[in-house]
Short mmCIF file of C-alpha atoms and ligand atoms in Angstrom, two decimals:
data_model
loop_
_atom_site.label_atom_id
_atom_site.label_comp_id
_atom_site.label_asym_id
_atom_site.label_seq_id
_atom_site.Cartn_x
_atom_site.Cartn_y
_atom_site.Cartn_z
CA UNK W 745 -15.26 4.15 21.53
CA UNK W 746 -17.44 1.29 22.04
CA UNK W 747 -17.07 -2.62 21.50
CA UNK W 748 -19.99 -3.20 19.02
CA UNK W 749 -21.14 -6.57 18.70
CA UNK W 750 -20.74 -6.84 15.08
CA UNK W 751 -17.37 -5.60 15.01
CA UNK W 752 -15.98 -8.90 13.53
CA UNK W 753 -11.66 -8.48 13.65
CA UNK W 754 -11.25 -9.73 9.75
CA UNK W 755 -7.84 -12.09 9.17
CA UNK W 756 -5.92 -12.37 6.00
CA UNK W 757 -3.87 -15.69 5.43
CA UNK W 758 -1.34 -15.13 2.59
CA UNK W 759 1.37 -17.08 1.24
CA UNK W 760 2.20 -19.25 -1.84
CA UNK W 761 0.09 -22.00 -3.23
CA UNK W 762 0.54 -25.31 -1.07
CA UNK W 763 1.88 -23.55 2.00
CA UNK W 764 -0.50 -24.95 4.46
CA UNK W 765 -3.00 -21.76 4.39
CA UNK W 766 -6.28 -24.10 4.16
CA UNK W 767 -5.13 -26.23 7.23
CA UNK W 768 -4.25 -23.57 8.52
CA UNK W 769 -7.50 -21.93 8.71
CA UNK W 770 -8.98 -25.49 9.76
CA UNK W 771 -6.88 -25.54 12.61
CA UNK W 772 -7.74 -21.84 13.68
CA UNK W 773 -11.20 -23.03 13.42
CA UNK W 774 -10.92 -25.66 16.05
CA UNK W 775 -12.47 -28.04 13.69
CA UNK W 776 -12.13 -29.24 10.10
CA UNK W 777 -13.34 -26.67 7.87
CA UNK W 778 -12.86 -27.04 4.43
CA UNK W 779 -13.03 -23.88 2.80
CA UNK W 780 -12.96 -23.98 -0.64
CA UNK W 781 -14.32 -21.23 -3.35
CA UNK W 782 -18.20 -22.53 -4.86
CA UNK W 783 -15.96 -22.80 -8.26
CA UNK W 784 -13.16 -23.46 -7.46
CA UNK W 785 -10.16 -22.31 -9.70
CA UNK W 786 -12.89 -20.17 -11.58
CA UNK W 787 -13.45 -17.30 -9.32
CA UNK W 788 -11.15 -14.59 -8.64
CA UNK W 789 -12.90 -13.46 -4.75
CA UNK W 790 -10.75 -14.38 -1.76
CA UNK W 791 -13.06 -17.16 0.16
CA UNK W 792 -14.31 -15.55 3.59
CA UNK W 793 -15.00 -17.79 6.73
CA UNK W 794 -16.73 -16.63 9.84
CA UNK W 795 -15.81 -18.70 12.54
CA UNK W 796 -14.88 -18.22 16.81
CA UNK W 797 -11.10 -17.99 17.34
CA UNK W 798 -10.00 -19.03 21.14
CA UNK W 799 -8.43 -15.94 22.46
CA UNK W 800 -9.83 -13.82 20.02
CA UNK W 801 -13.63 -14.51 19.83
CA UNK W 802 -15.71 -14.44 16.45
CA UNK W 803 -13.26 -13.40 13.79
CA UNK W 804 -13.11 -13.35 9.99
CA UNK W 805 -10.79 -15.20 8.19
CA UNK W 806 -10.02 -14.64 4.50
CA UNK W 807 -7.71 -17.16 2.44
CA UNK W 808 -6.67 -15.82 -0.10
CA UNK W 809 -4.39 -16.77 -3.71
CA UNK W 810 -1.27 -17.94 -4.03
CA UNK W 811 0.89 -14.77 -4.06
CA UNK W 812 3.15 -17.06 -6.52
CA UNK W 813 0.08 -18.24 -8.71
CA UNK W 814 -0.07 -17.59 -12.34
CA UNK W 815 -1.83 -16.75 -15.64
CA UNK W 816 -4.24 -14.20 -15.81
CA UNK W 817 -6.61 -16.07 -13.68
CA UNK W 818 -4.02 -16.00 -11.10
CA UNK W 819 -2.74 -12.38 -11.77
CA UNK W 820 -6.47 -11.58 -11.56
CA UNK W 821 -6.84 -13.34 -7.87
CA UNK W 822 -3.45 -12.06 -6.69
CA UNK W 823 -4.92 -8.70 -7.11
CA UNK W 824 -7.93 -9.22 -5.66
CA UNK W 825 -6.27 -10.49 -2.80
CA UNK W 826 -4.42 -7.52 -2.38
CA UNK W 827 -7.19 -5.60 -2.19
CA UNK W 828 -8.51 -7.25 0.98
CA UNK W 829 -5.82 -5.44 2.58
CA UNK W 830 -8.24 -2.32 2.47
CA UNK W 831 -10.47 -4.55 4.81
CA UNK W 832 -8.58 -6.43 7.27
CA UNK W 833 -7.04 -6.10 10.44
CA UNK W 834 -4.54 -8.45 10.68
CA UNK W 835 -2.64 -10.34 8.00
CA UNK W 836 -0.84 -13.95 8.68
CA UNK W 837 1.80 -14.76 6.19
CA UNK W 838 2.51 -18.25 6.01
CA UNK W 839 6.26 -19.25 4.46
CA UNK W 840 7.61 -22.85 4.42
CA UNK W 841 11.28 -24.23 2.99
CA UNK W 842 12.64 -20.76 4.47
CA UNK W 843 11.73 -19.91 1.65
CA UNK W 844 11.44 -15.79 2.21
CA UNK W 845 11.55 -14.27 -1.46
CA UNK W 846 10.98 -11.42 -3.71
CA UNK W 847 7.14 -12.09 -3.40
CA UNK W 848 7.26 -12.51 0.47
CA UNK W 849 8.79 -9.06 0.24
CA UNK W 850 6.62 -7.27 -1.86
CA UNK W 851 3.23 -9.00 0.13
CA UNK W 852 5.24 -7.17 3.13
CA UNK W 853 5.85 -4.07 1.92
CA UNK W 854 2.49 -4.05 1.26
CA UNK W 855 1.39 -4.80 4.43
CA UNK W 856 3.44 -2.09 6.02
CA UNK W 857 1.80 0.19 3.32
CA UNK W 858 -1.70 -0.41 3.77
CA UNK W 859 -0.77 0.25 7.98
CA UNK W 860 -1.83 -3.63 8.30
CA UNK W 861 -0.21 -5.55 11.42
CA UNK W 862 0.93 -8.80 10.43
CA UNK W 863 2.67 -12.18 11.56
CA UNK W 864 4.81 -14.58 9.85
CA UNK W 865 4.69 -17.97 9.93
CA UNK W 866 7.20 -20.63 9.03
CA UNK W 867 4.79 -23.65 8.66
CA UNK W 868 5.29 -27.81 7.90
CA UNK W 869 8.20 -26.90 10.66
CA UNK W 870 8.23 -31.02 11.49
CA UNK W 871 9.07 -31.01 7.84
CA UNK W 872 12.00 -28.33 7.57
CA UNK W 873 12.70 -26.56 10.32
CA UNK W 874 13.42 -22.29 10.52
CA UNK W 875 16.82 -21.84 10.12
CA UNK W 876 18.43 -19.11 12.01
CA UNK W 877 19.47 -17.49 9.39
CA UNK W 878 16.44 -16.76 7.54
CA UNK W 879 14.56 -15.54 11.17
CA UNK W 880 17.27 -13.28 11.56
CA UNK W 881 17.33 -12.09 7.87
CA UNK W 882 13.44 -11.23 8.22
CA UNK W 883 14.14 -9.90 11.98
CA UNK W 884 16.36 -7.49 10.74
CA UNK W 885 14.92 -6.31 7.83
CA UNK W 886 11.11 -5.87 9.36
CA UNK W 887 11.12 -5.97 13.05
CA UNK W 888 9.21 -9.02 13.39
CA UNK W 889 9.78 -12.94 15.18
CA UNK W 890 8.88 -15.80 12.75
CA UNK W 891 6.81 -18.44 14.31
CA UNK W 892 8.11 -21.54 13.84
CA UNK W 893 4.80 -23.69 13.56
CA UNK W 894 3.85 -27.43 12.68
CA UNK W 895 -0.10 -28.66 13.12
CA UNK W 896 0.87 -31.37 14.61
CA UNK W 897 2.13 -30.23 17.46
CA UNK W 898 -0.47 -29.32 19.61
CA UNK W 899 2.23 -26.61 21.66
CA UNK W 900 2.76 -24.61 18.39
CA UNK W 901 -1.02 -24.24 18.14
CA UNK W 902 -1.36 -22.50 21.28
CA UNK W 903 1.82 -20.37 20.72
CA UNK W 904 0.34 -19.55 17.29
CA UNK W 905 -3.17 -18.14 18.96
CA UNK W 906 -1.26 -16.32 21.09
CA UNK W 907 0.70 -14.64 19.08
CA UNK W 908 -2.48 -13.43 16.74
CA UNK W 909 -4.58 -12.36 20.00
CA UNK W 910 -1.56 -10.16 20.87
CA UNK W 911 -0.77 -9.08 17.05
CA UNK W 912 -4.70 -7.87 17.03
CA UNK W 913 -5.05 -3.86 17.16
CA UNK W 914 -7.55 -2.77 19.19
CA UNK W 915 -8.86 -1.20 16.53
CA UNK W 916 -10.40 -4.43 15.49
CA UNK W 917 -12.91 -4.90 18.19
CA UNK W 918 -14.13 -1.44 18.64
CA UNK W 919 -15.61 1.33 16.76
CA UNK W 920 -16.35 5.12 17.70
CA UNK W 921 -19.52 5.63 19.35
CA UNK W 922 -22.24 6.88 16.55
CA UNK W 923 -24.10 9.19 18.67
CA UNK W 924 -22.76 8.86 21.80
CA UNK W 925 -20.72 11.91 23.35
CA UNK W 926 -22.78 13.88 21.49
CA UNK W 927 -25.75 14.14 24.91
CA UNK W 928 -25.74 12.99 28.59
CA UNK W 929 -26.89 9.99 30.37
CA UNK W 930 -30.72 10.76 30.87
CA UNK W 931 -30.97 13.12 27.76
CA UNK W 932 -33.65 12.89 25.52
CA UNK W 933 -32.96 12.37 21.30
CA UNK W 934 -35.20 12.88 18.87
CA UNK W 935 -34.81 10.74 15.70
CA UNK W 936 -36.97 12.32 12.74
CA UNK W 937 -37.41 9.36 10.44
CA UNK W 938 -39.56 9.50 7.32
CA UNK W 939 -41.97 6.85 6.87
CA UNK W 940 -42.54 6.51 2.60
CA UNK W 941 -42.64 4.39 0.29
CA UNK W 942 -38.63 3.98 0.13
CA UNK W 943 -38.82 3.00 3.87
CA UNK W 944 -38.57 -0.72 3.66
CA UNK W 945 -41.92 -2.27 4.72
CA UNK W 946 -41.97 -3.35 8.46
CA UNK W 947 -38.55 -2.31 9.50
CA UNK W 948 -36.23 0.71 9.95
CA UNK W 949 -33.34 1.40 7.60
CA UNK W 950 -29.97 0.67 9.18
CA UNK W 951 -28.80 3.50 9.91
CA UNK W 952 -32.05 4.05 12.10
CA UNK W 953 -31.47 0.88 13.81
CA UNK W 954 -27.53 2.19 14.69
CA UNK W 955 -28.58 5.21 15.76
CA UNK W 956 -31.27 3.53 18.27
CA UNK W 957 -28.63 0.78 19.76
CA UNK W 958 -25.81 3.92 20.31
CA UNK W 959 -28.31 6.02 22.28
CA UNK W 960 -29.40 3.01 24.59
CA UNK W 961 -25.90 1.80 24.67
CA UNK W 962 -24.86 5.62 26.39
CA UNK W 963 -28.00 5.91 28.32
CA UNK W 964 -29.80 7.75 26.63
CA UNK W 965 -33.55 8.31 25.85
CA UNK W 966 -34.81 7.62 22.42
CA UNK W 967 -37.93 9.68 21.00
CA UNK W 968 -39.22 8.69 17.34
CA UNK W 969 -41.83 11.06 15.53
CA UNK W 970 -42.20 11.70 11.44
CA UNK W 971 -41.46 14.25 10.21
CA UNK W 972 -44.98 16.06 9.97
CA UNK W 973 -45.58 15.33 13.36
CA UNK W 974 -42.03 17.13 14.61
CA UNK W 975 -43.54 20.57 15.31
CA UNK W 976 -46.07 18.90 17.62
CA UNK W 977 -43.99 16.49 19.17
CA UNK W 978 -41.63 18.41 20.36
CA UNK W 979 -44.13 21.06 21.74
CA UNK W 980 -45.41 18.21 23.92
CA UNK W 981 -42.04 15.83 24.83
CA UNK W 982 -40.99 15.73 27.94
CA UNK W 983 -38.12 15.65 28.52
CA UNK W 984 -37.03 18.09 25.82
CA UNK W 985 -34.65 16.53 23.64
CA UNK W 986 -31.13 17.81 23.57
CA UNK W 987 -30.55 16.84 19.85
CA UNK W 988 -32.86 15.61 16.72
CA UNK W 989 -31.21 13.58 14.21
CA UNK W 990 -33.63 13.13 10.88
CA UNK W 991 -33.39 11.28 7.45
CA UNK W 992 -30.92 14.02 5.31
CA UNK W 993 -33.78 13.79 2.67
CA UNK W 994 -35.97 16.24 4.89
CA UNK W 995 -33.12 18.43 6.28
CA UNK W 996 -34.00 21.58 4.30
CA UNK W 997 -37.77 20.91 5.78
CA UNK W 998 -36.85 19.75 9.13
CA UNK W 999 -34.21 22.33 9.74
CA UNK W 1000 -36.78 25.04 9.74
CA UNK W 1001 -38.68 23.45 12.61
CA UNK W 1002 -36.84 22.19 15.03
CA UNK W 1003 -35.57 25.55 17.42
CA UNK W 1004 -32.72 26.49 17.98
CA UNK W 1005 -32.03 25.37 21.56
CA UNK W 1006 -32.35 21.39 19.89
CA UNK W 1007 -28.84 20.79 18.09
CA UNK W 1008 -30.00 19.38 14.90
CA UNK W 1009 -27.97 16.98 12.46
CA UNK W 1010 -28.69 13.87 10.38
CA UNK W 1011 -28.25 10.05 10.46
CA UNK W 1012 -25.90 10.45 7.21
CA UNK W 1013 -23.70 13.13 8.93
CA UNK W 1014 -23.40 10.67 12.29
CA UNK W 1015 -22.52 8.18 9.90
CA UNK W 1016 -19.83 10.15 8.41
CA UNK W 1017 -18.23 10.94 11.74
CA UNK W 1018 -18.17 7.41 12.87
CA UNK W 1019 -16.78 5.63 10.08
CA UNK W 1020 -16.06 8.12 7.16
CA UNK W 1021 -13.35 10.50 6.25
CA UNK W 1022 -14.99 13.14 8.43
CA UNK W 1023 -11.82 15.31 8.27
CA UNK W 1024 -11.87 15.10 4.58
CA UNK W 1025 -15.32 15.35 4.34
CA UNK W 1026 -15.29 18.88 6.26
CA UNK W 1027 -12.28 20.51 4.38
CA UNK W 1028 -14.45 18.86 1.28
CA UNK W 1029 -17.84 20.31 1.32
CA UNK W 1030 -17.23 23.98 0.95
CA UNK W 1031 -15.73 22.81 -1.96
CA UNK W 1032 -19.74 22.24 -3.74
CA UNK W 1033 -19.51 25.90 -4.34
CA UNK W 1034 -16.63 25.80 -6.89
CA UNK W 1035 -18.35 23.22 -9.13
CA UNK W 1036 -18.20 24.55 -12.49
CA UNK W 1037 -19.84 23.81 -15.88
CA UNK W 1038 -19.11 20.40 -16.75
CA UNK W 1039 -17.34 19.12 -14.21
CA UNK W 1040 -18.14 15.30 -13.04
CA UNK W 1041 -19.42 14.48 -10.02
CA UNK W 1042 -18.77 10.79 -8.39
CA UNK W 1043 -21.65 9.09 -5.97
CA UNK W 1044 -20.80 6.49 -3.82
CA UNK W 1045 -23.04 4.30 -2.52
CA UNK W 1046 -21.63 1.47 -0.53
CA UNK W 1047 -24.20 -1.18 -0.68
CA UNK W 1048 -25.80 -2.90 -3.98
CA UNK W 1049 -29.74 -3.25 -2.52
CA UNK W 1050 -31.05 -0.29 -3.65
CA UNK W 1051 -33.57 0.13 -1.38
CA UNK W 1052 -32.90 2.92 0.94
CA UNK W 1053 -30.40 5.49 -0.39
CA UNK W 1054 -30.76 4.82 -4.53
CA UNK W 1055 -33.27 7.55 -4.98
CA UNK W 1056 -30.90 9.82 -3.06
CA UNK W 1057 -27.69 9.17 -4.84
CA UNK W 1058 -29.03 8.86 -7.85
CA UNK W 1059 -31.96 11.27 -7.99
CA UNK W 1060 -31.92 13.74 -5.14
CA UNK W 1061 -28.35 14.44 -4.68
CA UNK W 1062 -28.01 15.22 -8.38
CA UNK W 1063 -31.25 17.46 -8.75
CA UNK W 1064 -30.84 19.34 -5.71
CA UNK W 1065 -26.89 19.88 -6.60
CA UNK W 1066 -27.71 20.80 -10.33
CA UNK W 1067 -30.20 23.44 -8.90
CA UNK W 1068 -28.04 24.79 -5.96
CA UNK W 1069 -25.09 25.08 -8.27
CA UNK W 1070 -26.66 26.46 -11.47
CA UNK W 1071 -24.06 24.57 -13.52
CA UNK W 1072 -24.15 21.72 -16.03
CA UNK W 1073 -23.06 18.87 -13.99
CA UNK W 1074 -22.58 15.48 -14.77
CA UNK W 1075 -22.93 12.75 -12.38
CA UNK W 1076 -21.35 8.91 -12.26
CA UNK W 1077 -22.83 6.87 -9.34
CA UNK W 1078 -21.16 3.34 -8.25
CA UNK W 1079 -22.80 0.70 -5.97
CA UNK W 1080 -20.91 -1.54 -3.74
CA UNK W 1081 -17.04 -1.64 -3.61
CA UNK W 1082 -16.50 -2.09 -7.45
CA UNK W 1083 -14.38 -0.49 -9.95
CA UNK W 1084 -14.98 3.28 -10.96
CA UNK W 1085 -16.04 3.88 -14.46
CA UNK W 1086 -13.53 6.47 -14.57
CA UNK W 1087 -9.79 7.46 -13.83
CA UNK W 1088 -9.85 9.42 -10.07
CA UNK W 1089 -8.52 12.22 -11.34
CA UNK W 1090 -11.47 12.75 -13.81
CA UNK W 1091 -13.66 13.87 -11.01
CA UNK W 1092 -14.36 17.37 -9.35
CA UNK W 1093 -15.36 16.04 -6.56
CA UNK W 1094 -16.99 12.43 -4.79
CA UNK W 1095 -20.19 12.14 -2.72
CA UNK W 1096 -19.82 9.02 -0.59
CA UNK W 1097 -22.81 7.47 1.35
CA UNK W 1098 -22.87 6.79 4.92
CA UNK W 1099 -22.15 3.45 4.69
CA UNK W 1100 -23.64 1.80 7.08
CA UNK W 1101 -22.76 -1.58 5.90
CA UNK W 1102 -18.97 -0.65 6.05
CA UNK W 1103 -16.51 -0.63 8.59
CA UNK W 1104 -14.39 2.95 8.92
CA UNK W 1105 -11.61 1.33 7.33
CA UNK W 1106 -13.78 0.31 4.35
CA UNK W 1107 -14.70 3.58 3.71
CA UNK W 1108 -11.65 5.73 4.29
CA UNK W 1109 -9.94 3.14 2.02
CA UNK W 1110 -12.96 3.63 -0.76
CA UNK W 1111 -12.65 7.33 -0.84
CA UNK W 1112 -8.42 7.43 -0.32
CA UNK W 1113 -7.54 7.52 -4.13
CA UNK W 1114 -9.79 10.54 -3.98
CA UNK W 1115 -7.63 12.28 -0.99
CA UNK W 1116 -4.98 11.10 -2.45
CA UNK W 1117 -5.37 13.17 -5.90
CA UNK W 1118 -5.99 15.75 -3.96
CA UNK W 1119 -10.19 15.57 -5.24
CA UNK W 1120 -12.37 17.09 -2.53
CA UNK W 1121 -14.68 14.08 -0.82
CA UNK W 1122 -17.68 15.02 1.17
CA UNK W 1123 -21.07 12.75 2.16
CA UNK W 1124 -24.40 12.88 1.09
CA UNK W 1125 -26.14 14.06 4.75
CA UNK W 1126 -23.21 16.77 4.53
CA UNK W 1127 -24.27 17.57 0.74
CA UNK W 1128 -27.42 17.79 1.97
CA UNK W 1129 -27.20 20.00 4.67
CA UNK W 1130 -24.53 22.32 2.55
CA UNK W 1131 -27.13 22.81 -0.08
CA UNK W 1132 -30.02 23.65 2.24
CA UNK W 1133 -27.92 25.91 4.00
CA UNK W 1134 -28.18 24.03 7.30
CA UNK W 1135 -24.22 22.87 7.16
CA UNK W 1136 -22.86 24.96 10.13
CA UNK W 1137 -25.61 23.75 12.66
CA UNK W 1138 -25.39 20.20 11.46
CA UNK W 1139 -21.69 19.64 12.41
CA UNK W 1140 -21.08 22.69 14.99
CA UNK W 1141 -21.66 20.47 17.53
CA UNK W 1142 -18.41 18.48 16.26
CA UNK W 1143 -16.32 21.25 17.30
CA UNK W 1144 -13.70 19.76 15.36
S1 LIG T 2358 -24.43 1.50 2.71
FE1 LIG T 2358 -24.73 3.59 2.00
S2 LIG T 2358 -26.19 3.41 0.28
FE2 LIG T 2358 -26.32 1.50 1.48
S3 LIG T 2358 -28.02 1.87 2.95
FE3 LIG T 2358 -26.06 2.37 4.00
S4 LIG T 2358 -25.80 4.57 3.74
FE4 LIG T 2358 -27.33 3.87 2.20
#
């Protein structure tokens, strides 16, 4: 595991309309933030703030709707709220009045359900104090202290970032190592990274970039060739590298030339151990050669730019597939974390992306409904590798 600078803990603040949330958030801030949606009452997104929490660092905090608003405006953003819970680490429930209903319950249950820590918070306590008998009432039905909080008392504050540093998994802060484990301090790695035209002009892709940081960050050495100079390079490098990684595009070619001694394996497939369903994604992929004649086929991608992985959801994946497989197949591809065209169960199987944008939580929780219906989910460097007949090399070194 490592503690990657960009691993943001995300907060959700929940509650009723007019319970304090907003000030809330201000006060966690440290200073007064107003955070208010662009269009107000219009748009259905939970509003997200960045902002540096004492005790817990840089942190993302996510107000969200009224779990009591209404219409189908509200019934729209109570939903979306709810779905944040696929994202977040910790949720904050904020109650006032004592007032601990039906909807407090649900919002819990949910909580508990989505495996989301949480706190509760009995705010505008200079107002109306917590009784004892609704902190014992929510004690003994979920295991969890109230907080009895007022903002203007500058004791509760502390007590109240206290309490959210030590709710805060550790899971939050740190993410498994992308490459690391996988060589020694001092070994060499060879990353095999195609330079064309969907290679955006004057920088690596991400997943490049990842890959780069996680070897330096375990002491490694980093070697970068294309892939028509890999023969050559690796002829010549010295030290010999322990383990190439290339763009899944050129597996089929690459796989051919690197020897045997080099463990071989691809960004996409990294990415897919560090913060994909890797589990699923292994009992999954044998699963490419029971595809049958019309069956549907779902694509993944988790990011909306289109610029480095379009042509392979889109195009590759589904040529290469329709070829390996000999079968009419038909092929629905989503960007970003929206809807699916389709019902789940409508699907033979899903192809997610590596997304690198994501956090592991984001994309276990995109590909669950799949697991869930029992559909077979596998990745697209995994695909890949499957259909050039590279798969056991490219994740032997797992060992899982
Ligand atoms: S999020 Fe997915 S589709 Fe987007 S660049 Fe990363 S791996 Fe490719």
């Amino acid at each position: 595991m490592s503690r990657g600078k960009d691993s943001k803990p995300h907060i959700g603040i929940f509650g009723r309309r007019n319970n304090g949330k907003s000030s809330l958030i201000n006060l966690l801030a440290g200073k007064e933030t107003a955070i208010v949606s662009p269009l107000a009452g219009t748009t259905t997104d939970p509003v997200k703030k960045s902002m540096e929490i004492p005790g817990i660092g840089p942190a993302v905090l996510i107000d969200t709707a009224g779990i009591d608003d209404s219409g189908e405006l509200g019934m729209k953003r109570i939903s979306k709220s709810l779905d944040t819970l696929k994202i977040i680490d910790l949720a904050v429930l904020v109650i006032v009045d004592n007032n601990f209903g039906h909807e407090e319950e649900k919002l819990v249950n949910s909580f508990i359900s989505h495996d989301v820590p949480f706190l509760i918070i009995h705010n505008k306590s200079d107002l109306v104090p917590l009784e004892l008998k609704t902190s014992n009432s929510i004690k003994n039905s979920y295991q969890c202290e109230v907080i009895e909080f007022s903002a203007v008392n500058a004791l509760d504050n502390n007590q109240l970032l206290t309490a959210l540093a030590a709710a805060m998994p550790e899971s939050a802060y740190t993410s498994n190592a992308m490459v690391g484990g996988l060589f020694k301090p001092g070994d060499a790695v060879l990353l095999i990274t195609p330079i064309d035209n969907e290679a955006p002009h004057g920088r690596m892709i991400l997943p490049q970039v990842q890959a780069i940081r996680d070897i330096l960050d375990y002491d490694g050495i980093v070697m970068i060739c294309k892939e028509n100079d890999v023969e050559d390079f690796i002829s010549k490098a010295n030290p010999r590298p322990v383990l190439a990684i290339t763009d899944s595009q050129v597996f089929g070619k690459i796989g051919s030339l690197v020897p045997n001694d080099i463990s071989l394996t691809s960004f996409s497939i990294l990415l897919a151990r560090q913060r994909g369903d890797f589990a699923n994604y292994l009992k999954g992929t044998p699963y490419l050669d029971k595809l049958m004649d019309g069956d549907r086929v779902l694509i993944l991608e988790s990011c909306t730019h289109h610029v480095t992985c379009d042509d392979i959801g889109r195009h590759k994946i589904p040529h290469w597939l329709k070829n390996y497989t000999k079968k009419e197949l038909q092929f629905d591809v989503v960007s970003g974390l929206g809807n699916l065209p389709r019902d789940i169960n409508d699907y033979a199987i899903l192809i997610q992306c590596g997304g690198c944008v994501l956090t592991r939580k984001q994309v276990v929780n995109r590909v669950k409904p799949a697991v869930d219906a029992g559909i077979p989910v596998t990745n697209y460097g995994m695909t890949i590798a499957w259909i050039h007949g590279i798969y056991d090399r490219a994740v032997g070194m797992f060992q899982l």
